[in-house]
Amino acid sequence: MTVERTYDRVTLPHLGNQVLRMGVAANGGLESEDITYAAERGVNLWLYGRSFGKATAPLKDLLAREREKHVVVMLGTFVLTARGARRTVEKARRELGIDTVDLFLMPWLGRTSRFSPAIQDALADMREAGLVRGVGTSIHDRERAGRLAADSILDAFMLRYNAKHPGAETDVFPHLAKRDPIVISYTATSWRQLLKPLQGAQMPPWPGAHVGAAMPPLTAPMCYRFVLNSPHVHATWTAPGNRQELDENLAALDAGPLSAEEEVWVREYGKQVKSKRKRDYV
Ligand SMILES: NC(=O)c1ccc[n+]([C@@H]2O[C@H](COP(=O)([O-])OP(=O)(O)OC[C@H]3O[C@@H](n4cnc5c(N)ncnc54)[C@H](OP(=O)(O)O)[C@@H]3O)[C@@H](O)[C@H]2O)c1
């Protein structure tokens, strides 16, 4: 399937839907009416799960009116058995009034969690039966993610990727070409860490700014733009705390890509944040 991409929109491999490259997770603090508002702003990629109660009614409404336009990604909860995976999907179908969940994500495949043949069969069976259109996982173990990207039944990966943690570039992205799974990143702001002033940051001026111009910390839109600059990331999640943050973050898409110099700057800032300890934050 041809993947078409502009800076703000992409056709998702395996599903074929065209989505805005910023998907919304409602568990950061958004109200129900913010979901409808986000949809009006063009958002059509949604994270859904147990703690996303406020999103249920507006999402159900959107899906009843324009099912084809939206992609619902269901994130399972903690430990999942084969039966638990199916129950989770059935519940989402009931709650959202839909026949098919677009993507079902295993909640966690860490270093120690077993991706048992029974779970793999359950996922593949759900896909075959049309209960889900694709299956994937949210995963922190990048090396395992790389192996699964190259060879597994999984259609999608939800990965940590940001200026402080760019390790997916070496551990996962080189393994994508073989099967072209969907990549949706999270933690663009590194749990807000990239947004906090960093004492003693030794940064050059922001590209184009005059010497001595005040710059750090990063803004949230810059964090999302860093992530969206990657050709390997189909979309990023955003979990804004309120409507104002939602607007700010969506503006990252309007701002367009970071220039090469800006990307280098943000990468360097992330590196410095990583090398600092907690007490270095003001
Ligand atoms: N293992 C997993 O499966 C896993 C791991 C991580 C995340 N997730 C999920 O993935 C989704 C996305 O999470 P994320 O960590 O990627 O969220 P994010 O978009 O990086 O947002 C994280 C935090 O950044 C702050 N923020 C966002 N926009 C801002 C703005 N414009 N100005 C100031 N602060 C801003 C907010 O903090 P304040 O509310 O304090 O303003 C927000 O809670 C969520 O549903 C999350 O639960 C899952």
Short mmCIF file of C-alpha atoms and ligand atoms in Angstrom, two decimals:
data_model
loop_
_atom_site.label_atom_id
_atom_site.label_comp_id
_atom_site.label_asym_id
_atom_site.label_seq_id
_atom_site.Cartn_x
_atom_site.Cartn_y
_atom_site.Cartn_z
CA MET A 1 0.00 0.00 0.00
CA THR A 2 1.37 3.41 -0.91
CA VAL A 3 1.98 5.63 2.08
CA GLU A 4 1.22 9.20 1.32
CA ARG A 5 2.60 11.79 3.63
CA THR A 6 2.64 15.50 4.10
CA TYR A 7 3.95 17.14 7.23
CA ASP A 8 0.59 17.09 8.95
CA ARG A 9 -1.15 14.07 7.44
CA VAL A 10 -0.21 10.50 6.67
CA THR A 11 -1.78 7.39 5.24
CA LEU A 12 -1.33 4.65 7.81
CA PRO A 13 0.17 1.45 6.44
CA HIS A 14 -1.82 -1.74 7.20
CA LEU A 15 -5.02 0.30 7.73
CA GLY A 16 -5.06 2.68 4.79
CA ASN A 17 -6.71 5.53 6.71
CA GLN A 18 -5.39 9.02 6.27
CA VAL A 19 -4.93 10.67 9.68
CA LEU A 20 -3.70 13.89 11.19
CA ARG A 21 -0.20 13.14 12.48
CA MET A 22 -1.20 14.17 16.00
CA GLY A 23 -3.52 11.76 17.77
CA VAL A 24 -5.29 12.75 20.94
CA ALA A 25 -5.28 10.90 24.27
CA ALA A 26 -8.01 12.18 26.55
CA ASN A 27 -6.55 11.01 29.84
CA GLY A 28 -4.35 14.08 30.32
CA GLY A 29 -7.23 16.28 31.45
CA LEU A 30 -9.32 17.11 28.39
CA GLU A 31 -13.06 17.48 28.90
CA SER A 32 -15.68 15.69 26.78
CA GLU A 33 -16.38 18.81 24.72
CA ASP A 34 -12.66 19.12 23.91
CA ILE A 35 -12.86 15.83 22.01
CA THR A 36 -15.56 17.21 19.73
CA TYR A 37 -13.53 20.40 19.37
CA ALA A 38 -10.38 18.43 18.50
CA ALA A 39 -12.33 16.56 15.82
CA GLU A 40 -13.47 19.89 14.38
CA ARG A 41 -9.78 20.88 14.25
CA GLY A 42 -9.13 17.76 12.14
CA VAL A 43 -8.03 15.20 14.74
CA ASN A 44 -9.10 11.72 13.67
CA LEU A 45 -6.69 9.42 15.54
CA TRP A 46 -7.79 8.59 19.08
CA LEU A 47 -6.27 6.66 21.94
CA TYR A 48 -8.88 4.85 23.99
CA GLY A 49 -8.58 2.78 27.14
CA ARG A 50 -9.83 2.17 30.65
CA SER A 51 -8.98 5.64 32.00
CA PHE A 52 -10.45 7.54 29.04
CA GLY A 53 -14.00 7.86 30.40
CA LYS A 54 -14.58 11.46 29.32
CA ALA A 55 -13.80 10.53 25.73
CA THR A 56 -16.39 7.77 25.53
CA ALA A 57 -19.56 9.77 24.83
CA PRO A 58 -18.07 12.26 22.33
CA LEU A 59 -16.13 9.52 20.54
CA LYS A 60 -19.22 7.33 20.33
CA ASP A 61 -21.08 10.26 18.84
CA LEU A 62 -18.34 10.97 16.29
CA LEU A 63 -18.13 7.32 15.30
CA ALA A 64 -21.91 7.08 14.87
CA ARG A 65 -21.82 10.01 12.46
CA GLU A 66 -18.58 9.47 10.55
CA ARG A 67 -17.06 6.06 11.34
CA GLU A 68 -14.86 5.96 8.24
CA LYS A 69 -13.07 9.18 9.12
CA HIS A 70 -11.70 8.06 12.50
CA VAL A 71 -9.11 5.62 13.73
CA VAL A 72 -9.66 4.25 17.23
CA VAL A 73 -6.62 2.79 18.93
CA MET A 74 -7.49 0.69 21.96
CA LEU A 75 -4.75 0.38 24.57
CA GLY A 76 -5.18 -2.69 26.79
CA THR A 77 -4.58 -2.55 30.52
CA PHE A 78 -1.64 -4.03 32.42
CA VAL A 79 -1.43 -7.80 32.28
CA LEU A 80 -3.24 -9.36 29.43
CA THR A 81 -4.25 -12.94 28.83
CA ALA A 82 -5.66 -14.16 25.55
CA ARG A 83 -9.15 -14.07 27.05
CA GLY A 84 -8.47 -10.65 28.63
CA ALA A 85 -7.47 -9.19 25.26
CA ARG A 86 -10.73 -10.32 23.72
CA ARG A 87 -12.80 -9.05 26.66
CA THR A 88 -11.09 -5.66 26.40
CA VAL A 89 -11.91 -5.36 22.71
CA GLU A 90 -15.51 -6.51 23.23
CA LYS A 91 -15.95 -3.87 25.93
CA ALA A 92 -14.59 -1.11 23.68
CA ARG A 93 -16.91 -2.19 20.86
CA ARG A 94 -19.88 -2.02 23.21
CA GLU A 95 -18.88 1.29 24.80
CA LEU A 96 -18.18 2.99 21.49
CA GLY A 97 -20.99 1.34 19.54
CA ILE A 98 -18.67 0.04 16.81
CA ASP A 99 -18.22 -3.35 15.16
CA THR A 100 -14.48 -3.06 14.67
CA VAL A 101 -11.70 -1.48 16.71
CA ASP A 102 -9.11 -0.14 14.29
CA LEU A 103 -6.03 -1.04 16.32
CA PHE A 104 -5.71 -3.04 19.49
CA LEU A 105 -2.46 -2.52 21.39
CA MET A 106 -1.04 -4.91 23.95
CA PRO A 107 -0.32 -2.72 26.95
CA TRP A 108 3.26 -3.66 27.53
CA LEU A 109 5.84 -6.02 26.16
CA GLY A 110 8.72 -5.47 28.54
CA ARG A 111 11.94 -7.42 28.96
CA THR A 112 10.24 -10.04 31.09
CA SER A 113 6.74 -10.27 29.63
CA ARG A 114 6.08 -13.26 27.47
CA PHE A 115 4.39 -12.79 24.14
CA SER A 116 2.91 -16.26 24.37
CA PRO A 117 1.67 -18.23 21.37
CA ALA A 118 -1.79 -18.20 23.00
CA ILE A 119 -1.89 -14.38 23.05
CA GLN A 120 -0.51 -14.16 19.54
CA ASP A 121 -3.21 -16.57 18.35
CA ALA A 122 -5.90 -14.57 20.16
CA LEU A 123 -4.73 -11.35 18.50
CA ALA A 124 -4.53 -12.93 15.06
CA ASP A 125 -7.97 -14.53 15.55
CA MET A 126 -9.53 -11.18 16.47
CA ARG A 127 -7.99 -9.63 13.39
CA GLU A 128 -9.22 -12.43 11.19
CA ALA A 129 -12.71 -12.27 12.68
CA GLY A 130 -12.84 -8.50 11.99
CA LEU A 131 -13.12 -7.48 15.65
CA VAL A 132 -9.95 -5.47 15.14
CA ARG A 133 -8.32 -4.30 11.92
CA GLY A 134 -4.79 -4.36 13.29
CA VAL A 135 -2.87 -5.43 16.38
CA GLY A 136 0.18 -3.94 18.01
CA THR A 137 1.88 -3.13 21.27
CA SER A 138 3.01 -0.29 23.44
CA ILE A 139 6.62 -1.12 24.20
CA HIS A 140 9.59 0.42 26.02
CA ASP A 141 12.10 -2.34 25.34
CA ARG A 142 13.52 -0.94 22.14
CA GLU A 143 15.64 -3.91 21.14
CA ARG A 144 12.67 -6.20 21.48
CA ALA A 145 10.60 -3.69 19.53
CA GLY A 146 13.21 -3.79 16.76
CA ARG A 147 13.00 -7.58 16.57
CA LEU A 148 9.20 -7.57 16.61
CA ALA A 149 9.09 -4.82 13.98
CA ALA A 150 11.13 -7.00 11.65
CA ASP A 151 9.33 -10.26 12.35
CA SER A 152 6.02 -10.69 14.16
CA ILE A 153 2.27 -10.60 13.67
CA LEU A 154 2.15 -6.99 14.92
CA ASP A 155 0.91 -4.20 12.66
CA ALA A 156 1.71 -1.29 14.98
CA PHE A 157 4.12 -0.07 17.62
CA MET A 158 3.58 2.65 20.21
CA LEU A 159 7.05 3.80 21.22
CA ARG A 160 8.77 6.30 23.48
CA TYR A 161 10.55 8.80 21.27
CA ASN A 162 11.57 12.35 22.08
CA ALA A 163 14.57 14.68 22.10
CA LYS A 164 15.78 13.21 25.41
CA HIS A 165 15.17 9.61 24.34
CA PRO A 166 15.95 9.30 20.63
CA GLY A 167 17.15 5.67 20.98
CA ALA A 168 14.40 4.34 18.70
CA GLU A 169 16.41 5.87 15.84
CA THR A 170 19.09 3.21 16.28
CA ASP A 171 17.20 0.34 17.90
CA VAL A 172 13.85 0.32 16.12
CA PHE A 173 13.69 2.51 13.01
CA PRO A 174 16.29 0.52 11.02
CA HIS A 175 14.06 -2.57 11.42
CA LEU A 176 10.88 -1.02 10.05
CA ALA A 177 11.56 -1.32 6.33
CA LYS A 178 10.87 -5.05 6.11
CA ARG A 179 7.19 -4.96 7.19
CA ASP A 180 6.41 -1.25 7.47
CA PRO A 181 4.42 -1.34 10.72
CA ILE A 182 2.60 1.73 11.99
CA VAL A 183 4.69 3.77 14.45
CA ILE A 184 2.93 6.09 16.88
CA SER A 185 5.20 7.76 19.41
CA TYR A 186 4.47 8.94 22.91
CA THR A 187 6.19 11.05 25.60
CA ALA A 188 7.12 13.86 23.18
CA THR A 189 7.60 16.10 26.22
CA SER A 190 9.29 13.30 28.21
CA TRP A 191 6.67 13.54 30.93
CA ARG A 192 7.09 17.36 30.89
CA GLN A 193 10.81 17.10 31.66
CA LEU A 194 11.77 18.80 28.40
CA LEU A 195 9.51 21.73 29.30
CA LYS A 196 11.20 22.56 32.62
CA PRO A 197 13.97 25.15 32.76
CA LEU A 198 17.33 23.41 32.97
CA GLN A 199 19.92 25.15 35.10
CA GLY A 200 23.33 25.56 33.51
CA ALA A 201 22.30 24.46 30.03
CA GLN A 202 25.16 25.39 27.71
CA MET A 203 23.24 25.97 24.52
CA PRO A 204 24.14 27.96 21.43
CA PRO A 205 21.59 30.60 20.43
CA TRP A 206 18.43 29.28 18.75
CA PRO A 207 19.17 29.16 14.99
CA GLY A 208 18.70 32.65 13.62
CA ALA A 209 18.41 34.25 17.06
CA HIS A 210 20.91 36.84 18.24
CA VAL A 211 23.75 35.81 20.56
CA GLY A 212 22.60 35.90 24.18
CA ALA A 213 18.89 35.56 23.34
CA ALA A 214 17.06 33.68 26.06
CA MET A 215 15.83 30.31 24.82
CA PRO A 216 15.52 27.21 27.02
CA PRO A 217 13.27 25.54 28.00
CA LEU A 218 11.61 23.98 25.00
CA THR A 219 7.97 24.62 24.30
CA ALA A 220 5.60 21.68 23.92
CA PRO A 221 5.01 22.40 20.20
CA MET A 222 8.77 22.22 19.62
CA CYS A 223 8.85 18.83 21.33
CA TYR A 224 6.11 17.53 19.02
CA ARG A 225 7.78 19.06 15.97
CA PHE A 226 11.02 17.24 16.84
CA VAL A 227 9.15 13.94 16.87
CA LEU A 228 7.16 14.71 13.72
CA ASN A 229 10.39 15.53 11.90
CA SER A 230 11.17 11.81 11.87
CA PRO A 231 10.16 10.10 8.62
CA HIS A 232 9.68 6.89 10.63
CA VAL A 233 7.02 8.26 12.96
CA HIS A 234 3.57 8.17 11.42
CA ALA A 235 1.98 10.11 14.26
CA THR A 236 2.53 11.29 17.80
CA TRP A 237 0.12 11.12 20.69
CA THR A 238 -0.60 14.25 22.57
CA ALA A 239 -2.20 14.21 26.02
CA PRO A 240 -2.88 17.90 26.66
CA GLY A 241 -4.01 18.99 30.10
CA ASN A 242 -6.68 21.36 28.75
CA ARG A 243 -8.07 23.05 25.62
CA GLN A 244 -5.37 25.71 25.59
CA GLU A 245 -2.62 23.09 25.53
CA LEU A 246 -4.51 21.19 22.84
CA ASP A 247 -4.55 24.32 20.69
CA GLU A 248 -0.87 24.97 21.32
CA ASN A 249 0.05 21.42 20.41
CA LEU A 250 -2.04 21.31 17.24
CA ALA A 251 -0.29 24.53 16.21
CA ALA A 252 2.88 22.41 15.94
CA LEU A 253 1.37 20.91 12.80
CA ASP A 254 0.73 24.34 11.30
CA ALA A 255 4.26 25.45 12.14
CA GLY A 256 5.73 22.79 9.85
CA PRO A 257 8.97 20.86 10.23
CA LEU A 258 11.88 22.08 12.30
CA SER A 259 14.72 23.16 10.04
CA ALA A 260 17.82 20.95 10.07
CA GLU A 261 19.56 23.51 12.33
CA GLU A 262 16.58 23.67 14.68
CA GLU A 263 16.43 19.89 14.91
CA VAL A 264 20.13 19.77 15.80
CA TRP A 265 19.49 22.39 18.50
CA VAL A 266 16.55 20.50 20.04
CA ARG A 267 18.48 17.23 19.92
CA GLU A 268 21.38 18.84 21.75
CA TYR A 269 19.02 20.28 24.36
CA GLY A 270 17.49 16.81 24.89
CA LYS A 271 20.98 15.39 25.32
CA GLN A 272 21.79 17.95 27.97
CA VAL A 273 18.51 17.26 29.77
CA LYS A 274 19.39 13.56 29.79
CA SER A 275 22.82 14.19 31.27
CA LYS A 276 21.44 16.32 34.11
CA ARG A 277 20.06 15.15 37.42
CA LYS A 278 16.83 16.18 39.12
CA ARG A 279 18.46 18.90 41.23
CA ASP A 280 19.59 20.74 38.10
CA TYR A 281 16.00 21.76 37.34
CA VAL A 282 15.01 25.19 38.62
N1 LIG B 1 3.38 2.48 28.52
C1 LIG B 1 2.42 3.07 27.91
O1 LIG B 1 1.60 2.45 27.30
C2 LIG B 1 2.37 4.55 27.96
C3 LIG B 1 3.51 5.28 28.35
C4 LIG B 1 3.44 6.69 28.28
C5 LIG B 1 2.27 7.30 27.87
N2 LIG B 1 1.18 6.54 27.55
C6 LIG B 1 -0.06 7.15 27.13
O2 LIG B 1 0.20 7.80 25.89
C7 LIG B 1 -0.61 8.96 25.81
C8 LIG B 1 0.23 10.16 25.52
O3 LIG B 1 1.06 10.40 26.66
P1 LIG B 1 2.34 11.35 26.53
O4 LIG B 1 3.21 11.11 27.71
O5 LIG B 1 2.90 11.15 25.15
O6 LIG B 1 1.69 12.81 26.61
P2 LIG B 1 2.34 14.23 26.20
O7 LIG B 1 1.61 14.71 25.00
O8 LIG B 1 3.82 14.15 26.14
O9 LIG B 1 1.87 15.12 27.43
C9 LIG B 1 2.45 14.90 28.73
C10 LIG B 1 2.24 16.12 29.56
O10 LIG B 1 2.89 17.22 28.95
C11 LIG B 1 2.24 18.39 29.33
N3 LIG B 1 1.89 19.20 28.17
C12 LIG B 1 1.34 18.80 27.00
N4 LIG B 1 1.14 19.85 26.20
C13 LIG B 1 1.54 20.95 26.89
C14 LIG B 1 1.59 22.33 26.60
N5 LIG B 1 1.16 22.81 25.44
N6 LIG B 1 2.08 23.16 27.54
C15 LIG B 1 2.50 22.69 28.72
N7 LIG B 1 2.51 21.39 29.06
C16 LIG B 1 2.02 20.53 28.15
C17 LIG B 1 0.96 18.03 30.06
O11 LIG B 1 1.22 18.18 31.46
P3 LIG B 1 0.21 18.99 32.42
O12 LIG B 1 -1.06 18.21 32.38
O13 LIG B 1 0.93 18.95 33.71
O14 LIG B 1 0.06 20.35 31.81
C18 LIG B 1 0.80 16.58 29.72
O15 LIG B 1 0.15 15.84 30.73
C19 LIG B 1 -1.36 9.05 27.15
O16 LIG B 1 -2.60 8.46 27.00
C20 LIG B 1 -0.53 8.23 28.08
O17 LIG B 1 -1.28 7.69 29.15
C21 LIG B 1 1.21 5.17 27.58
#
